[in-house]
Amino acid sequence: MSANEATNGDDKAPGVERDGGDWRRYLIGFVLAVLLTLSSFWAAQTHMVWAPSVPVLLGVLAIAQMGVHLVFFFHISSAPDQTNNFLALAFGLLVVGLVVFGSLWIMTNLNANMMPMGRLMQMQR
Amino acid sequence: MTEATQDLAGGVSPSELGPASPRVVAGFGFWLFLLSDIVMFSAFFAAYTVLSGATAGGADGAQLFHRDRVLIETGCLLTSSFTCGLLSLAFERRDAVWTYLWGAATFSLGVAFLSIEVIEFTGMISQGAGPSRSAFLSAFFTLVGAHGAHVGLGLIWLVVMMAQVATLGFPPMVMRRLLCCSLFWHALDIVWIGVFTVVYLGVRR
């Protein structure tokens, strides 16, 4: 992109490429995303993978696809001109992780400590 | 790049270089909004995961969800994210014709996605599996419905942006809005990856 856009050491806005962009990047991202999506749908119904490991596999594929979207569609990277974007993303991921894993941990723990329904009924009599 | 290296060598701190351009400020601000939106979705995801077994004797995911339909939905939304990327290349070039064409492609794929989702929802509700049936279905309709509402808003925004390109052309203000609109659309697709993985592929068969 033009030199005067890059003056005053500007940060890069998310979703913008310095060189004006290249459709091949989007195509690579799209092909990778399609492959990962199809792998997810395949993994969910196959018997070739040990069944208890399927949720882990699905999680890995989903996180990989989110990464593909961030890199090829949002053009997020750890380059010096987008430290702010990257740090905001890192903080967002921290909060998402706390909310999701914190909730699941607490709720599983509460479930495990809850009295079985049958005994609860008996006590109320 | 040479400027940046000079800055580092000359010891001029970024804060002495003045404020960032409005485009960077708008893009970064919208990025923060998208991240907070994703934090909101993460709470819905947590709620859904906790409640996904709480069917209250009603239908569960294995009985209600059709994976073939979800695969078509996913294909529509993923392709629309790709055409939205091509849309952003078109408006970066200030090319009105291709902006309209890729905008129309993104819009139609978005409408196809939303139509399939509406068919799914109405089908479930007519089977008696509406949001008030069980905690599982409340969480399902909240999560998937919130995503669908975002897609609907994104479609309206896309139409508004096409109208602004038609009437105003490509001044910096419209360019900033187009950038935010395309970021919003890409973010919808990221959330959808979570939805199809956790909701539709996560059910035990």
Coordinates of C-alpha atoms in Angstrom, one line a residue:
Chain A
M1 CA 0.0 0.0 0.0
S2 CA 1.1 3.6 -0.5
A3 CA 3.9 4.9 1.7
N4 CA 1.9 7.7 3.2
E5 CA -0.5 5.1 4.8
A6 CA 2.4 3.5 6.5
T7 CA 3.9 6.8 7.9
N8 CA 3.8 7.6 11.5
G9 CA 4.6 3.9 12.1
D10 CA 0.9 3.1 12.0
D11 CA -0.4 -0.1 13.4
K12 CA -2.3 -2.4 11.0
A13 CA -6.0 -2.6 11.2
P14 CA -7.3 -6.2 11.4
G15 CA -8.5 -7.5 8.0
V16 CA -6.2 -5.2 6.0
E17 CA -3.1 -6.3 4.1
R18 CA -0.3 -3.8 3.5
D19 CA 0.2 -4.8 -0.1
G20 CA -3.4 -4.3 -1.0
G21 CA -4.3 -7.9 -0.6
D22 CA -4.0 -11.0 -2.8
W23 CA -6.9 -13.3 -3.7
R24 CA -4.7 -16.3 -3.6
R25 CA -4.3 -15.9 0.2
Y26 CA -8.1 -16.1 0.5
L27 CA -8.2 -19.1 -1.8
I28 CA -5.6 -21.0 0.3
G29 CA -7.5 -20.1 3.5
F30 CA -10.8 -21.3 1.9
V31 CA -9.3 -24.6 0.7
L32 CA -7.7 -25.3 4.1
A33 CA -11.0 -24.4 5.9
V34 CA -13.0 -26.7 3.6
L35 CA -10.6 -29.6 4.2
L36 CA -10.8 -29.0 8.0
T37 CA -14.6 -28.8 7.9
L38 CA -14.9 -32.0 5.9
S39 CA -12.4 -33.8 8.3
S40 CA -14.6 -32.7 11.2
F41 CA -17.8 -34.1 9.7
W42 CA -15.9 -37.3 8.7
A43 CA -14.4 -37.7 12.2
A44 CA -17.9 -37.3 13.8
Q45 CA -19.3 -40.3 12.1
T46 CA -16.4 -42.6 11.4
H47 CA -15.6 -45.8 13.2
M48 CA -11.9 -45.7 12.1
V49 CA -11.0 -43.5 15.1
W50 CA -11.2 -44.8 18.7
A51 CA -14.5 -43.4 19.8
P52 CA -13.5 -41.7 23.1
S53 CA -10.9 -39.7 21.3
V54 CA -13.3 -38.3 18.8
P55 CA -14.2 -35.2 20.9
V56 CA -10.6 -34.3 21.3
L57 CA -10.0 -34.7 17.6
L58 CA -13.0 -32.5 16.9
G59 CA -11.7 -29.9 19.2
V60 CA -8.3 -29.9 17.6
L61 CA -9.8 -29.6 14.1
A62 CA -12.1 -26.7 15.2
I63 CA -9.3 -24.8 16.8
A64 CA -7.1 -25.4 13.7
Q65 CA -9.9 -24.0 11.5
M66 CA -10.3 -21.0 13.7
G67 CA -6.6 -20.4 13.4
V68 CA -6.9 -20.7 9.6
H69 CA -9.7 -18.1 9.6
L70 CA -7.7 -15.7 11.8
V71 CA -4.6 -15.9 9.7
F72 CA -6.1 -16.0 6.1
F73 CA -9.3 -14.0 6.6
F74 CA -8.4 -11.6 9.4
H75 CA -4.7 -11.4 8.5
I76 CA -3.8 -11.5 12.2
S77 CA -0.2 -12.2 12.8
S78 CA 2.4 -11.5 15.5
A79 CA 4.1 -8.8 13.3
P80 CA 5.3 -5.7 15.1
D81 CA 2.8 -3.5 13.4
Q82 CA -0.1 -5.4 14.9
T83 CA 1.0 -6.0 18.4
N84 CA -2.2 -4.3 19.6
N85 CA -4.5 -6.7 17.6
F86 CA -2.5 -9.7 18.7
L87 CA -2.6 -8.7 22.4
A88 CA -6.3 -8.0 22.2
L89 CA -6.8 -11.4 20.7
A90 CA -4.7 -13.0 23.4
F91 CA -6.8 -11.3 26.1
G92 CA -10.0 -12.4 24.4
L93 CA -8.8 -16.0 24.3
L94 CA -7.9 -15.8 28.0
V95 CA -11.5 -14.6 28.9
V96 CA -13.1 -17.2 26.6
G97 CA -11.0 -19.9 28.2
L98 CA -11.8 -18.8 31.7
V99 CA -15.6 -18.6 31.0
V100 CA -15.8 -21.9 29.2
F101 CA -13.4 -24.1 31.2
G102 CA -14.3 -22.4 34.5
S103 CA -18.1 -23.0 33.9
L104 CA -17.5 -26.6 32.9
W105 CA -15.3 -27.3 35.8
I106 CA -17.6 -25.8 38.4
M107 CA -20.7 -27.3 36.9
T108 CA -19.2 -30.8 36.7
N109 CA -18.0 -30.5 40.3
L110 CA -21.5 -29.4 41.4
N111 CA -23.1 -32.3 39.5
A112 CA -20.6 -34.8 41.1
N113 CA -21.4 -33.5 44.6
M114 CA -25.1 -33.4 44.1
M115 CA -27.2 -35.9 45.9
P116 CA -28.7 -38.5 43.6
M117 CA -32.3 -37.6 42.7
G118 CA -33.7 -40.8 44.4
R119 CA -32.2 -40.0 47.7
L120 CA -33.3 -36.4 47.5
M121 CA -36.9 -37.6 47.0
Q122 CA -36.7 -39.9 50.0
M123 CA -35.4 -37.1 52.3
Q124 CA -38.3 -34.9 51.3
R125 CA -40.8 -37.5 52.5
Chain B
M1 CA 9.3 -0.5 6.7
T2 CA 12.4 1.7 6.3
E3 CA 10.5 4.4 8.3
A4 CA 9.9 1.9 11.1
T5 CA 13.5 0.8 11.3
Q6 CA 14.6 4.5 11.4
D7 CA 12.1 5.1 14.2
L8 CA 13.6 2.3 16.2
A9 CA 17.2 3.5 15.5
G10 CA 16.3 7.1 16.2
G11 CA 14.6 6.2 19.4
V12 CA 11.3 8.0 18.6
S13 CA 8.6 6.3 20.6
P14 CA 5.3 5.5 18.7
S15 CA 3.4 7.9 21.0
E16 CA 5.4 10.8 19.6
L17 CA 4.3 10.0 16.1
G18 CA 0.8 11.3 16.7
P19 CA -2.5 9.4 16.7
A20 CA -3.1 6.5 14.4
S21 CA -5.1 7.0 11.3
P22 CA -9.0 6.8 11.7
R23 CA -9.0 3.6 9.6
V24 CA -6.7 1.9 12.1
V25 CA -8.6 3.3 15.1
A26 CA -11.9 2.1 13.6
G27 CA -10.5 -1.3 12.7
F28 CA -9.0 -1.9 16.1
G29 CA -12.1 -0.7 17.9
F30 CA -14.3 -3.0 15.9
W31 CA -11.8 -5.9 16.5
L32 CA -12.3 -5.2 20.3
F33 CA -16.1 -5.4 19.8
L34 CA -15.8 -8.6 17.9
L35 CA -13.7 -10.2 20.6
S36 CA -16.2 -9.1 23.3
D37 CA -19.0 -10.6 21.1
I38 CA -17.1 -13.8 21.1
V39 CA -16.8 -13.7 24.9
M40 CA -20.6 -13.4 25.0
F41 CA -20.9 -16.4 22.7
S42 CA -18.4 -18.4 24.9
A43 CA -20.9 -18.0 27.8
F44 CA -23.6 -19.4 25.6
F45 CA -21.3 -22.3 24.6
A46 CA -20.6 -23.0 28.3
A47 CA -24.3 -23.0 29.1
Y48 CA -25.1 -25.3 26.2
T49 CA -22.3 -27.7 27.1
V50 CA -23.5 -27.9 30.7
L51 CA -27.2 -28.3 29.8
S52 CA -26.9 -30.5 26.7
G53 CA -27.9 -33.6 28.6
A54 CA -30.8 -31.9 30.4
T55 CA -33.6 -33.0 28.0
A56 CA -36.3 -33.4 30.6
G57 CA -37.5 -36.5 29.0
G58 CA -37.9 -34.8 25.6
A59 CA -36.0 -35.3 22.3
D60 CA -32.2 -35.1 22.4
G61 CA -29.7 -33.8 19.9
A62 CA -29.3 -37.2 18.2
Q63 CA -33.0 -37.3 17.3
L64 CA -33.4 -33.6 16.3
F65 CA -30.2 -32.7 14.3
H66 CA -29.6 -33.5 10.7
R67 CA -26.0 -33.6 9.9
D68 CA -26.4 -33.4 6.1
R69 CA -28.4 -30.2 6.5
V70 CA -25.7 -28.8 8.8
L71 CA -23.0 -29.6 6.3
I72 CA -24.9 -27.6 3.6
E73 CA -25.3 -24.7 6.0
T74 CA -21.6 -24.8 6.9
G75 CA -20.7 -24.9 3.2
C76 CA -22.9 -21.8 2.5
L77 CA -21.4 -19.8 5.4
L78 CA -17.8 -20.8 4.7
T79 CA -18.1 -20.0 1.0
S80 CA -19.8 -16.7 1.9
S81 CA -16.7 -15.9 4.1
F82 CA -14.5 -16.5 1.1
T83 CA -16.6 -14.3 -1.2
C84 CA -16.6 -11.7 1.6
G85 CA -12.8 -11.8 1.4
L86 CA -12.9 -11.2 -2.3
L87 CA -15.4 -8.4 -1.6
S88 CA -12.9 -6.7 0.6
L89 CA -10.2 -7.0 -2.1
A90 CA -12.7 -5.4 -4.6
F91 CA -13.5 -2.4 -2.3
E92 CA -9.8 -2.0 -1.5
R93 CA -9.4 -1.4 -5.3
R94 CA -12.4 0.9 -5.2
D95 CA -14.0 -1.3 -7.9
A96 CA -17.7 -0.8 -7.6
V97 CA -18.8 -3.6 -10.1
W98 CA -16.9 -6.4 -8.3
T99 CA -18.0 -4.9 -4.9
Y100 CA -21.6 -5.4 -6.0
L101 CA -21.0 -8.8 -7.5
W102 CA -19.2 -10.3 -4.5
G103 CA -21.6 -8.5 -2.2
A104 CA -24.5 -10.2 -4.0
A105 CA -22.8 -13.6 -3.7
T106 CA -22.1 -13.1 0.0
F107 CA -25.7 -11.9 0.5
S108 CA -27.3 -14.9 -1.3
L109 CA -25.1 -17.5 0.5
G110 CA -26.0 -15.8 3.8
V111 CA -29.7 -15.9 2.9
A112 CA -29.4 -19.6 2.0
F113 CA -27.8 -20.3 5.4
L114 CA -30.4 -18.4 7.3
S115 CA -33.3 -20.1 5.3
I116 CA -32.0 -23.5 6.2
E117 CA -31.7 -22.5 9.8
V118 CA -35.2 -21.1 9.9
I119 CA -36.5 -24.3 8.3
E120 CA -34.7 -26.3 11.0
F121 CA -36.1 -24.1 13.9
T122 CA -39.7 -24.2 12.6
G123 CA -39.5 -28.0 12.1
M124 CA -38.2 -28.5 15.6
I125 CA -40.9 -26.2 17.1
S126 CA -43.7 -27.9 15.2
Q127 CA -42.5 -31.3 16.6
G128 CA -43.0 -29.9 20.1
A129 CA -39.2 -29.3 20.6
G130 CA -39.4 -25.6 21.1
P131 CA -37.2 -23.5 23.4
S132 CA -39.5 -24.0 26.4
R133 CA -39.5 -27.8 26.2
S134 CA -36.2 -28.5 28.1
A135 CA -33.1 -26.8 29.4
F136 CA -31.2 -28.4 26.6
L137 CA -33.5 -26.8 24.0
S138 CA -33.4 -23.4 25.7
A139 CA -29.7 -23.4 25.5
F140 CA -29.7 -24.7 21.9
F141 CA -32.1 -21.9 20.7
T142 CA -30.2 -19.3 22.7
L143 CA -26.8 -20.2 21.2
V144 CA -27.8 -21.0 17.6
G145 CA -30.5 -18.3 17.6
A146 CA -28.0 -15.7 18.7
H147 CA -25.7 -16.7 15.9
G148 CA -28.6 -16.6 13.4
A149 CA -29.6 -13.2 14.6
H150 CA -26.0 -12.0 14.0
V151 CA -26.2 -13.4 10.5
G152 CA -29.5 -11.6 9.9
L153 CA -27.9 -8.3 11.2
G154 CA -24.9 -8.9 9.0
L155 CA -27.2 -9.3 5.9
I156 CA -28.9 -6.0 6.7
W157 CA -25.6 -4.3 7.2
L158 CA -24.3 -5.7 3.8
V159 CA -27.4 -4.3 2.0
V160 CA -26.9 -0.9 3.7
M161 CA -23.2 -0.9 2.7
M162 CA -24.1 -1.7 -1.0
A163 CA -26.5 1.2 -0.9
Q164 CA -23.8 3.5 0.5
V165 CA -21.3 2.4 -2.2
A166 CA -24.0 3.2 -4.8
T167 CA -24.9 6.6 -3.4
L168 CA -21.6 7.8 -1.8
G169 CA -18.9 5.9 -3.7
F170 CA -15.7 5.1 -1.7
P171 CA -14.9 8.0 0.6
P172 CA -12.7 7.0 3.6
M173 CA -15.8 6.9 5.8
V174 CA -17.5 4.2 3.6
M175 CA -14.2 2.3 3.4
R176 CA -14.0 2.1 7.2
R177 CA -17.6 0.8 7.3
L178 CA -16.9 -1.7 4.6
L179 CA -13.9 -3.0 6.5
C180 CA -15.9 -3.4 9.7
C181 CA -18.7 -5.1 7.8
S182 CA -16.4 -7.7 6.3
L183 CA -14.7 -8.3 9.7
F184 CA -18.1 -8.8 11.2
W185 CA -19.0 -11.4 8.5
H186 CA -15.7 -13.3 9.0
A187 CA -16.3 -13.3 12.8
L188 CA -19.7 -15.0 12.2
D189 CA -18.0 -17.8 10.5
I190 CA -15.5 -18.3 13.3
V191 CA -18.4 -18.6 15.8
W192 CA -20.1 -21.1 13.5
I193 CA -17.1 -23.4 13.6
G194 CA -17.7 -23.6 17.3
V195 CA -21.5 -24.1 16.8
F196 CA -21.2 -27.0 14.3
T197 CA -18.4 -28.7 16.4
V198 CA -20.0 -28.4 19.8
V199 CA -23.7 -28.5 19.0
Y200 CA -24.1 -30.7 15.9
L201 CA -21.0 -32.9 15.8
G202 CA -20.7 -33.1 19.6
V203 CA -23.9 -35.3 20.0
R204 CA -23.4 -38.9 21.0
R205 CA -24.9 -41.3 18.6

